[in-house]
Amino acid sequence: MAHWGMFSAQVDGGEVVAVHPYAGDRDPSPILGNVPGSVRHRARIAGPVVRRGWLENGPGPSTRRGSDEFVAVSWDELTELLARELRRVADRYGNRSIFGGSYGWSAPGRFHHAQSQVHRFLKMFGGYTRSVHSYSLGATGVVMPRVVGTHWKLFARSTNWDLIARHTELFVCFGGVPVKNTSINDGGNSDHPTRDALDRMRARGGRIVSISPLRDDTHGECEWLAPRPGSDVAVMLALAYVLATEDLADRSFLDRYCTGYDKFEDYLLGRTDGIPKSPQWAAELSGLSAHTLIELAHRMASSRTLVTVSWSLQRVRYGEQAPWAGITLAAMLGQIGVPGGGFGHGYGSMNEPGTAPVPYPLPTLFQGNNDVDDFIPVAAISDLLLRPGEKFDYDGKQYTFPDIRLVYWAGGNPFHHHQDIGRLRNALGRPDTIVVHDPYWTPMAKHADIVVPSTTTLERNDLTCTRSDPLLVAMQAAVPRFEDARDDYDTFSALAYRLGFGDRFTEKRGAQAWLEYLYGQWRGFVLADPARVEDPPEFDEFWRRGHVRMRTEDDLTLLEEFRNDPQRDPLRTPSGRIEIFSADIDGFGYEDCAGHPKWYEPEEWLGGARAEQFPLHLIANQPRTRLHGQLDHGAVSQASKIRGREPIRMHPGDAAARNLSEGDVVRVFNDRGACLAGVVLDDGVLRGVVQLSTGAWYDPFDPEDPGSMCVHGNPNVLTADVGTSRLSHGCTGQHVLVEIEHFDGALPPIRAYDPPPIRHRM
Ligand SMILES: Nc1nc2c(c(=O)[nH]1)N[C@H]1C(S)=C(S)[C@@H](COP(=O)(O)OP(=O)(O)OC[C@H]3O[C@@H](n4cnc5c(=O)[nH]c(N)nc54)[C@H](O)[C@@H]3O)O[C@H]1N2
Ligand SMILES: Nc1nc2c(c(=O)[nH]1)N[C@H]1C(S)=C(S)[C@@H](COP(=O)(O)OP(=O)(O)OC[C@H]3O[C@@H](n4cnc5c(=O)[nH]c(N)nc54)[C@H](O)[C@@H]3O)O[C@H]1N2
Ligand SMILES: [Mo]
């Protein structure tokens, strides 16, 4: 199993040579094609190494990270060096000076999951500064619990695809429903139902309005509206305005299930700021005509309408506003809790919204407590390292950045996920020591002092499942371990023994014994559940069969219980209702996140002054050909590249204005940085917009220069390192303004997948 689906591997000579998708999968992901050839690829880390400068001069800040050579060490030496350094930092500066947030997707697996292992290890070591929330849902994760009392239930208990296929008449999709994104779910799925559900809905006569700068964000036939990126909240407000002023809003729903609509309406109608959020007002901002908006509002009010907001819309400045305005709009339509109507968040963002959840606890590795309280919002990593001792705002309180001396990363890649790589590289120069576990020589591994080679899932046994798939799956090792790579669990076990808590960490179990133990514990839960459908077999039988089928809750409608009885099933908000106005958020007094959904003009958009200098709006969305940076060297990802560079899609008109043709290599730049990319022309891209997905491995032209151009096409050399707002400090990497020109120089080679220089001692 991979995050992109279930498969069996065909192996030859220790390498996967072909993969066969699970027969029960309706729409297997093309990303599976990256797996063959990945185990023995030259980008694998073959054995433990230590950065030469660190080995010779000892721990300390360094500008050599990312351009130094490495020295091969034995596993015993590595364990000794790493144990001593952890001890030194904890004793001298305290455990809070260890940053162990270690954000990232790593690989599926309930036991070997890298973050679970590193967090459990560091907790037993006395704790670490952690990170909260995700790059995925930084804004939603903070604002939506205050608006509807939860964020994850919006996905986990979302209206089922089948109900959408059967009941929805009008599916209004902000950010579209990109089927390519539903390849993915954290932990992997055995089925991919999105394409089928959209087809069935259309066959029944349902209509899709795809609101997005990219025509292909929704698969198949739809009505395509392309507002100026970043203007969606204005569009939503205009739709709300039409409902409010034409007596189309469901006042009884707003009275019974919501609080604070009146305050919002004062803003909507311009009573508080003198600006009615009318269709004419939104037309100016969005580029859609007022007539289009009025007509859409009318259709929404007269149909069974589901309003969905993609996660991308909250991965921008003021990202709190889009999901909040979206649910407000749905509340005004009064269909929340009705099958096929209401609100959705992330249909087309992940293979989770619309799938049926499993009602049991999943097998889970016990983590223990973290004795350190300090944390950062996850997307504040550079701030953390550059601003020790300074204060920051988060969700109504003030906190202080601790002074970090050691950074520990296992299973994530900040060079993939973080914004403004030049700034990130300066930040990574600050700590005494950086430790990275990864199977591959990612840019993050190249910036480490101590590099720990991990196995991939294909080299170890594990079990996996998610809360949105019926199968609990035995992940059986397909190939022997590569060279001197080790399971993260084995690395941490050896370290824990060296540090004196080995038996507590391992509980005297080897990896296979852990799998049996976790499975047995889970089986106990299921057997205790009187409503279970199937008796789960003993471990050996489960392992032989390869999976066991769990019960799922089908036919869910989001917030149905709440609609049925808001007294018995109130929301976990202060009012128990949907908070269109949140007195708590209002009370924080943030200038960038008020007490109700509101339009804020972003810096990085075509409607503002910055666009005079950088007139193209770059969408840095999720890649179609891979998961993030994972297996960028795989066949599917490589096939999309142009002369080795990541493709950048643009409108033929924008290309012609710059004398660019299909297949040209271009320099994409702004005042933060530059990268190369290969031009793809597409009239399904809105004029003024270009699209360069994330995931090309950062490949600096000059590795010694933190601000170097990336020759490969990583958009995060361009993006701004700024949070969504003081409320959440979510990631804002989706949008950035750029300019593009033909690249005239000799094409630099791609070195992204080459290991760094490594010295082997005799
Ligand atoms: N500009 C911009 N930036 C973005 C986004 C955007 O929209 N725009 N989106 C953001 C989002 S939503 C996300 S979730 C992040 C994703 O960012 P990440 O999750 O950090 O990206 P991945 O490439 O998935 O990194 C996972 C790493 O784990 C490694 N790995 C795999 N298996 C193992 C293992 O068993 N052990 C160890 N130790 N390592 C393993 C992989 O090789 C890989 O290097 O990116 C964010 N960045
Ligand atoms: N194939 C693949 N699928 C993935 C991932 C991957 O790496 N590869 N990553 C997974 C992860 S971790 C996450 S969190 C989700 C993220 O899910 P999302 O954040 O929803 O995914 P994106 O592809 O970044 O964005 C979806 C679409 O939103 C549109 N969009 C961008 N800006 C605007 C705007 O201002 N207005 C409107 N109306 N539309 C806009 C873009 O055209 C884009 O294609 O995807 C998951 N799915
Ligand atoms: Mo994500």
PDB file of N, CA and C in Angstrom, residues 66-95:
ATOM      1  N   GLY A  66      24.249  21.937   3.043  1.00  0.00           N
ATOM      2  CA  GLY A  66      23.742  21.955   1.675  1.00  0.00           C
ATOM      3  C   GLY A  66      24.840  22.005   0.641  1.00  0.00           C
ATOM      4  N   SER A  67      26.103  22.261   1.066  1.00  0.00           N
ATOM      5  CA  SER A  67      27.183  22.260   0.068  1.00  0.00           C
ATOM      6  C   SER A  67      28.423  21.516   0.567  1.00  0.00           C
ATOM      7  N   ASP A  68      28.380  21.011   1.768  1.00  0.00           N
ATOM      8  CA  ASP A  68      29.523  20.302   2.349  1.00  0.00           C
ATOM      9  C   ASP A  68      29.559  18.864   1.831  1.00  0.00           C
ATOM     10  N   GLU A  69      30.695  18.188   2.043  1.00  0.00           N
ATOM     11  CA  GLU A  69      30.697  16.758   1.735  1.00  0.00           C
ATOM     12  C   GLU A  69      30.393  15.954   3.005  1.00  0.00           C
ATOM     13  N   PHE A  70      30.155  14.673   2.821  1.00  0.00           N
ATOM     14  CA  PHE A  70      29.809  13.804   3.943  1.00  0.00           C
ATOM     15  C   PHE A  70      30.876  12.735   4.123  1.00  0.00           C
ATOM     16  N   VAL A  71      30.902  12.170   5.327  1.00  0.00           N
ATOM     17  CA  VAL A  71      31.846  11.105   5.643  1.00  0.00           C
ATOM     18  C   VAL A  71      31.040   9.882   6.077  1.00  0.00           C
ATOM     19  N   ALA A  72      31.329   8.747   5.469  1.00  0.00           N
ATOM     20  CA  ALA A  72      30.597   7.528   5.829  1.00  0.00           C
ATOM     21  C   ALA A  72      31.033   7.062   7.216  1.00  0.00           C
ATOM     22  N   VAL A  73      30.082   6.657   8.034  1.00  0.00           N
ATOM     23  CA  VAL A  73      30.388   6.128   9.371  1.00  0.00           C
ATOM     24  C   VAL A  73      29.684   4.780   9.522  1.00  0.00           C
ATOM     25  N   SER A  74      30.111   4.031  10.549  1.00  0.00           N
ATOM     26  CA  SER A  74      29.427   2.758  10.818  1.00  0.00           C
ATOM     27  C   SER A  74      28.156   3.055  11.615  1.00  0.00           C
ATOM     28  N   TRP A  75      27.268   2.078  11.670  1.00  0.00           N
ATOM     29  CA  TRP A  75      26.055   2.255  12.469  1.00  0.00           C
ATOM     30  C   TRP A  75      26.400   2.481  13.937  1.00  0.00           C
ATOM     31  N   ASP A  76      27.421   1.793  14.450  1.00  0.00           N
ATOM     32  CA  ASP A  76      27.799   1.992  15.861  1.00  0.00           C
ATOM     33  C   ASP A  76      28.285   3.414  16.098  1.00  0.00           C
ATOM     34  N   GLU A  77      29.099   3.909  15.172  1.00  0.00           N
ATOM     35  CA  GLU A  77      29.557   5.300  15.321  1.00  0.00           C
ATOM     36  C   GLU A  77      28.388   6.257  15.269  1.00  0.00           C
ATOM     37  N   LEU A  78      27.483   6.018  14.326  1.00  0.00           N
ATOM     38  CA  LEU A  78      26.335   6.906  14.193  1.00  0.00           C
ATOM     39  C   LEU A  78      25.522   6.931  15.489  1.00  0.00           C
ATOM     40  N   THR A  79      25.264   5.760  16.037  1.00  0.00           N
ATOM     41  CA  THR A  79      24.471   5.697  17.268  1.00  0.00           C
ATOM     42  C   THR A  79      25.184   6.452  18.393  1.00  0.00           C
ATOM     43  N   GLU A  80      26.485   6.261  18.474  1.00  0.00           N
ATOM     44  CA  GLU A  80      27.266   6.906  19.533  1.00  0.00           C
ATOM     45  C   GLU A  80      27.235   8.439  19.379  1.00  0.00           C
ATOM     46  N   LEU A  81      27.492   8.916  18.170  1.00  0.00           N
ATOM     47  CA  LEU A  81      27.514  10.373  17.921  1.00  0.00           C
ATOM     48  C   LEU A  81      26.151  10.993  18.206  1.00  0.00           C
ATOM     49  N   LEU A  82      25.119  10.323  17.730  1.00  0.00           N
ATOM     50  CA  LEU A  82      23.770  10.870  17.844  1.00  0.00           C
ATOM     51  C   LEU A  82      23.304  10.853  19.301  1.00  0.00           C
ATOM     52  N   ALA A  83      23.598   9.791  20.008  1.00  0.00           N
ATOM     53  CA  ALA A  83      23.205   9.697  21.421  1.00  0.00           C
ATOM     54  C   ALA A  83      23.926  10.783  22.214  1.00  0.00           C
ATOM     55  N   ARG A  84      25.213  10.950  21.957  1.00  0.00           N
ATOM     56  CA  ARG A  84      25.979  11.959  22.701  1.00  0.00           C
ATOM     57  C   ARG A  84      25.449  13.357  22.426  1.00  0.00           C
ATOM     58  N   GLU A  85      25.117  13.620  21.170  1.00  0.00           N
ATOM     59  CA  GLU A  85      24.641  14.958  20.816  1.00  0.00           C
ATOM     60  C   GLU A  85      23.257  15.241  21.414  1.00  0.00           C
ATOM     61  N   LEU A  86      22.375  14.258  21.390  1.00  0.00           N
ATOM     62  CA  LEU A  86      21.058  14.443  22.015  1.00  0.00           C
ATOM     63  C   LEU A  86      21.231  14.726  23.510  1.00  0.00           C
ATOM     64  N   ARG A  87      22.092  13.970  24.140  1.00  0.00           N
ATOM     65  CA  ARG A  87      22.350  14.138  25.580  1.00  0.00           C
ATOM     66  C   ARG A  87      22.908  15.531  25.865  1.00  0.00           C
ATOM     67  N   ARG A  88      23.903  15.912  25.054  1.00  0.00           N
ATOM     68  CA  ARG A  88      24.542  17.221  25.263  1.00  0.00           C
ATOM     69  C   ARG A  88      23.511  18.348  25.183  1.00  0.00           C
ATOM     70  N   VAL A  89      22.694  18.322  24.129  1.00  0.00           N
ATOM     71  CA  VAL A  89      21.728  19.402  23.926  1.00  0.00           C
ATOM     72  C   VAL A  89      20.691  19.403  25.045  1.00  0.00           C
ATOM     73  N   ALA A  90      20.188  18.224  25.391  1.00  0.00           N
ATOM     74  CA  ALA A  90      19.158  18.162  26.446  1.00  0.00           C
ATOM     75  C   ALA A  90      19.736  18.630  27.778  1.00  0.00           C
ATOM     76  N   ASP A  91      20.962  18.218  28.104  1.00  0.00           N
ATOM     77  CA  ASP A  91      21.547  18.591  29.399  1.00  0.00           C
ATOM     78  C   ASP A  91      21.878  20.079  29.456  1.00  0.00           C
ATOM     79  N   ARG A  92      22.419  20.594  28.369  1.00  0.00           N
ATOM     80  CA  ARG A  92      22.870  21.982  28.419  1.00  0.00           C
ATOM     81  C   ARG A  92      21.727  22.978  28.209  1.00  0.00           C
ATOM     82  N   TYR A  93      20.807  22.678  27.310  1.00  0.00           N
ATOM     83  CA  TYR A  93      19.782  23.675  26.957  1.00  0.00           C
ATOM     84  C   TYR A  93      18.354  23.244  27.298  1.00  0.00           C
ATOM     85  N   GLY A  94      18.198  22.017  27.704  1.00  0.00           N
ATOM     86  CA  GLY A  94      16.844  21.537  28.004  1.00  0.00           C
ATOM     87  C   GLY A  94      16.186  20.936  26.772  1.00  0.00           C
ATOM     88  N   ASN A  95      15.226  20.050  27.008  1.00  0.00           N
ATOM     89  CA  ASN A  95      14.602  19.346  25.880  1.00  0.00           C
ATOM     90  C   ASN A  95      13.825  20.273  24.947  1.00  0.00           C
TER      91      ASN A  95
END
